[in-house]
mmCIF file of C-alpha atoms in Angstrom:
data_model
loop_
_atom_site.group_PDB
_atom_site.id
_atom_site.type_symbol
_atom_site.label_atom_id
_atom_site.label_comp_id
_atom_site.label_asym_id
_atom_site.label_seq_id
_atom_site.Cartn_x
_atom_site.Cartn_y
_atom_site.Cartn_z
ATOM 1 C CA MET I 797 75.436 103.139 155.449
ATOM 2 C CA SER I 798 72.923 105.416 157.146
ATOM 3 C CA VAL I 799 74.080 107.397 160.135
ATOM 4 C CA ASN I 800 71.535 108.295 162.792
ATOM 5 C CA VAL I 801 72.228 111.584 164.545
ATOM 6 C CA GLU I 802 70.036 112.062 167.590
ATOM 7 C CA LYS I 803 69.000 115.505 168.829
ATOM 8 C CA ARG I 804 68.999 116.075 172.588
ATOM 9 C CA THR I 805 68.339 119.195 174.600
ATOM 10 C CA GLU I 806 69.588 120.006 178.067
ATOM 11 C CA PRO I 807 67.571 122.764 179.725
ATOM 12 C CA PRO I 808 69.093 125.293 182.116
ATOM 13 C CA GLY I 809 70.157 123.656 185.349
ATOM 14 C CA GLU I 810 71.182 120.380 183.744
ATOM 15 C CA ALA I 811 74.740 119.564 182.769
ATOM 16 C CA ASP I 812 74.785 115.841 182.014
ATOM 17 C CA HIS I 813 76.929 116.420 178.915
ATOM 18 C CA ALA I 814 78.989 119.399 180.128
ATOM 19 C CA THR I 815 82.213 117.397 180.522
ATOM 20 C CA GLU I 816 81.929 115.840 177.071
ATOM 21 C CA ALA I 817 81.069 119.233 175.538
ATOM 22 C CA TRP I 818 84.074 120.770 177.306
ATOM 23 C CA GLU I 819 86.347 118.041 175.923
ATOM 24 C CA LEU I 820 85.075 118.637 172.375
ATOM 25 C CA LYS I 821 85.558 122.384 172.772
ATOM 26 C CA GLU I 822 89.075 121.851 174.110
ATOM 27 C CA ARG I 823 89.956 119.572 171.204
ATOM 28 C CA ILE I 824 88.925 122.311 168.798
ATOM 29 C CA ARG I 825 90.834 124.907 170.832
ATOM 30 C CA SER I 826 94.035 122.878 170.795
ATOM 31 C CA GLU I 827 93.805 122.058 167.070
ATOM 32 C CA GLU I 828 92.508 125.381 165.769
ATOM 33 C CA GLY I 829 93.319 127.986 168.408
ATOM 34 C CA VAL I 830 89.681 129.084 168.816
ATOM 35 C CA LEU I 831 86.993 128.658 171.506
ATOM 36 C CA ARG I 832 89.270 129.674 174.371
ATOM 37 C CA GLN I 833 87.574 129.814 177.768
ATOM 38 C CA ARG I 834 88.344 128.875 181.315
ATOM 39 C CA ARG I 835 86.693 125.644 182.412
ATOM 40 C CA GLY I 836 84.797 127.334 185.270
ATOM 41 C CA PHE I 837 83.351 129.943 182.919
ATOM 42 C CA PHE I 838 82.362 127.276 180.399
ATOM 43 C CA VAL I 839 80.660 124.982 182.912
ATOM 44 C CA ASP I 840 78.814 127.861 184.597
ATOM 45 C CA ALA I 841 77.580 129.243 181.268
ATOM 46 C CA TYR I 842 76.641 125.736 180.074
ATOM 47 C CA ARG I 843 74.547 125.124 183.197
ATOM 48 C CA ARG I 844 72.715 128.437 182.847
ATOM 49 C CA SER I 845 71.888 127.936 179.160
ATOM 50 C CA THR I 846 69.844 125.614 177.019
ATOM 51 C CA THR I 847 72.182 123.296 175.151
ATOM 52 C CA HIS I 848 71.189 121.664 171.899
ATOM 53 C CA LEU I 849 73.221 118.516 171.284
ATOM 54 C CA LEU I 850 73.641 116.283 168.254
ATOM 55 C CA VAL I 851 74.738 112.803 169.284
ATOM 56 C CA GLU I 852 75.938 109.872 167.187
ATOM 57 C CA ASN I 853 76.707 106.514 168.831
ATOM 58 C CA ASP I 854 76.521 108.182 172.262
ATOM 59 C CA GLU I 855 79.196 110.732 171.282
ATOM 60 C CA ILE I 856 78.548 114.459 170.955
ATOM 61 C CA VAL I 857 79.236 115.493 167.372
ATOM 62 C CA ALA I 858 77.968 119.067 167.769
ATOM 63 C CA PHE I 859 76.424 121.369 170.337
ATOM 64 C CA ALA I 860 75.153 124.898 170.802
ATOM 65 C CA SER I 861 74.611 126.494 174.206
ATOM 66 C CA VAL I 862 72.155 129.376 174.098
ATOM 67 C CA ARG I 863 70.977 131.974 176.612
ATOM 68 C CA ARG I 864 67.286 132.754 177.088
ATOM 69 C CA ASP I 865 67.621 135.810 174.816
ATOM 70 C CA GLY I 866 68.900 133.798 171.817
ATOM 71 C CA TYR I 867 72.578 134.628 172.326
ATOM 72 C CA VAL I 868 74.748 131.681 171.259
ATOM 73 C CA LEU I 869 77.416 131.204 173.921
ATOM 74 C CA PHE I 870 79.093 128.185 172.349
ATOM 75 C CA LEU I 871 78.807 126.469 168.991
ATOM 76 C CA ALA I 872 81.083 123.545 168.241
ATOM 77 C CA VAL I 873 81.176 120.746 165.676
ATOM 78 C CA HIS I 874 83.568 117.823 165.971
ATOM 79 C CA PRO I 875 86.211 118.235 163.221
ATOM 80 C CA GLU I 876 85.474 114.781 161.774
ATOM 81 C CA HIS I 877 81.754 115.609 161.475
ATOM 82 C CA ARG I 878 81.935 118.961 159.710
ATOM 83 C CA GLY I 879 80.311 119.581 156.366
ATOM 84 C CA ARG I 880 77.212 117.570 157.273
ATOM 85 C CA GLY I 881 74.949 120.495 158.165
ATOM 86 C CA HIS I 882 75.158 120.019 161.932
ATOM 87 C CA ALA I 883 75.929 123.644 162.776
ATOM 88 C CA GLU I 884 73.200 124.868 160.424
ATOM 89 C CA ARG I 885 70.737 122.511 162.074
ATOM 90 C CA LEU I 886 71.659 123.778 165.535
ATOM 91 C CA ILE I 887 71.336 127.436 164.537
ATOM 92 C CA ALA I 888 67.995 126.643 162.872
ATOM 93 C CA ASP I 889 66.788 125.080 166.124
ATOM 94 C CA VAL I 890 67.862 128.193 168.027
ATOM 95 C CA ALA I 891 66.190 130.487 165.480
ATOM 96 C CA ALA I 892 62.958 128.503 165.758
ATOM 97 C CA GLU I 893 62.858 129.220 169.495
ATOM 98 C CA HIS I 894 64.001 132.864 169.603
ATOM 99 C CA ARG I 895 62.986 136.144 167.995
ATOM 100 C CA SER I 896 66.632 136.994 167.356
ATOM 101 C CA VAL I 897 69.895 135.073 167.329
ATOM 102 C CA THR I 898 73.173 136.766 168.218
ATOM 103 C CA CYS I 899 76.749 135.779 169.023
ATOM 104 C CA HIS I 900 80.349 136.964 169.089
ATOM 105 C CA ALA I 901 83.105 135.641 166.838
ATOM 106 C CA ARG I 902 86.819 136.387 166.778
ATOM 107 C CA THR I 903 87.752 138.769 164.010
ATOM 108 C CA THR I 904 90.493 136.299 163.051
ATOM 109 C CA ASN I 905 88.229 133.215 162.934
ATOM 110 C CA THR I 906 87.593 133.251 159.195
ATOM 111 C CA GLY I 907 85.904 129.834 159.235
ATOM 112 C CA ALA I 908 83.300 130.911 161.782
ATOM 113 C CA LEU I 909 82.783 134.282 160.128
ATOM 114 C CA GLY I 910 82.225 132.633 156.741
ATOM 115 C CA PHE I 911 79.746 130.201 158.279
ATOM 116 C CA TYR I 912 77.777 132.944 160.009
ATOM 117 C CA GLU I 913 77.758 135.091 156.874
ATOM 118 C CA HIS I 914 76.484 132.097 154.871
ATOM 119 C CA LEU I 915 73.515 131.837 157.250
ATOM 120 C CA GLY I 916 72.716 135.541 157.012
ATOM 121 C CA PHE I 917 74.345 136.909 160.156
ATOM 122 C CA GLU I 918 75.402 140.526 159.923
ATOM 123 C CA VAL I 919 78.175 142.329 161.788
ATOM 124 C CA VAL I 920 76.601 144.766 164.214
ATOM 125 C CA ARG I 921 79.870 146.074 165.623
ATOM 126 C CA ARG I 922 83.510 145.302 166.272
ATOM 127 C CA ILE I 923 84.700 145.097 169.873
ATOM 128 C CA ASP I 924 88.420 145.540 170.489
ATOM 129 C CA ASP I 925 90.016 143.508 173.307
ATOM 130 C CA TYR I 926 86.821 141.484 173.809
ATOM 131 C CA TYR I 927 88.515 138.229 174.748
ATOM 132 C CA GLU I 928 90.679 137.574 177.814
ATOM 133 C CA ASP I 929 93.753 137.199 175.630
ATOM 134 C CA GLY I 930 93.164 140.611 174.040
ATOM 135 C CA GLY I 931 91.549 139.254 170.883
ATOM 136 C CA ASP I 932 88.982 141.339 169.045
ATOM 137 C CA ALA I 933 85.446 140.196 168.266
ATOM 138 C CA TYR I 934 82.542 140.966 166.016
ATOM 139 C CA TYR I 935 79.081 141.041 167.530
ATOM 140 C CA LEU I 936 76.833 139.298 164.999
ATOM 141 C CA LYS I 937 73.088 139.170 164.570
ATOM 142 C CA LEU I 938 71.055 136.918 162.324
ATOM 143 C CA GLY I 939 69.283 139.353 160.037
ATOM 144 C CA GLY I 940 66.646 139.300 157.389
ATOM 145 C CA GLU I 941 62.879 139.350 157.360
ATOM 146 C CA SER I 942 62.506 135.682 156.421
ATOM 147 C CA LEU I 943 64.744 134.188 159.104
ATOM 148 C CA ARG I 944 62.497 131.205 159.731
ATOM 149 C CA GLU I 945 62.036 130.474 156.020
ATOM 150 C CA ARG I 946 65.755 130.764 155.339
ATOM 151 C CA LEU I 947 66.636 128.267 158.055
ATOM 152 C CA SER I 948 63.592 125.990 157.826
ATOM 153 C CA GLY I 949 65.426 123.724 155.383
ATOM 154 C CA PHE I 950 68.014 122.917 158.023
ATOM 155 C CA VAL I 951 65.511 121.971 160.728
ATOM 156 C CA GLY I 952 64.317 118.890 158.856
ATOM 157 C CA ARG I 953 67.771 117.344 158.703
#
């Protein structure tokens, strides 16, 4: 059975899918203990960013909210839809639109750190007490001279 995943983009100022994105993020937070934010912060940041969404049967399966400078504010993939290349596709879309791609990740979030390393992100620095709960973060930047070539295989998915 073929599954059709539709790509949608919400530009800054639009938030048609903010509630559904929040609910996905909260599901991940409750199950995995990551992606902690206050709802007001999330919605405000979502509205000010460009959000790339992957939708299947009118349900968000993955999204990435990105600032104008290529900083990834939020990246989330529904747990039942992982391993299908959705996050890679979203990062590839971001990389195609920005000269650099950066983000923060918890130092304890080994899954996210492994994913980012797989794509070629490099740790720029560690920031102690970065998160509201006192958690530490790494500031990551997608490196390498052939960024577009490296990720071009994901864009076609």
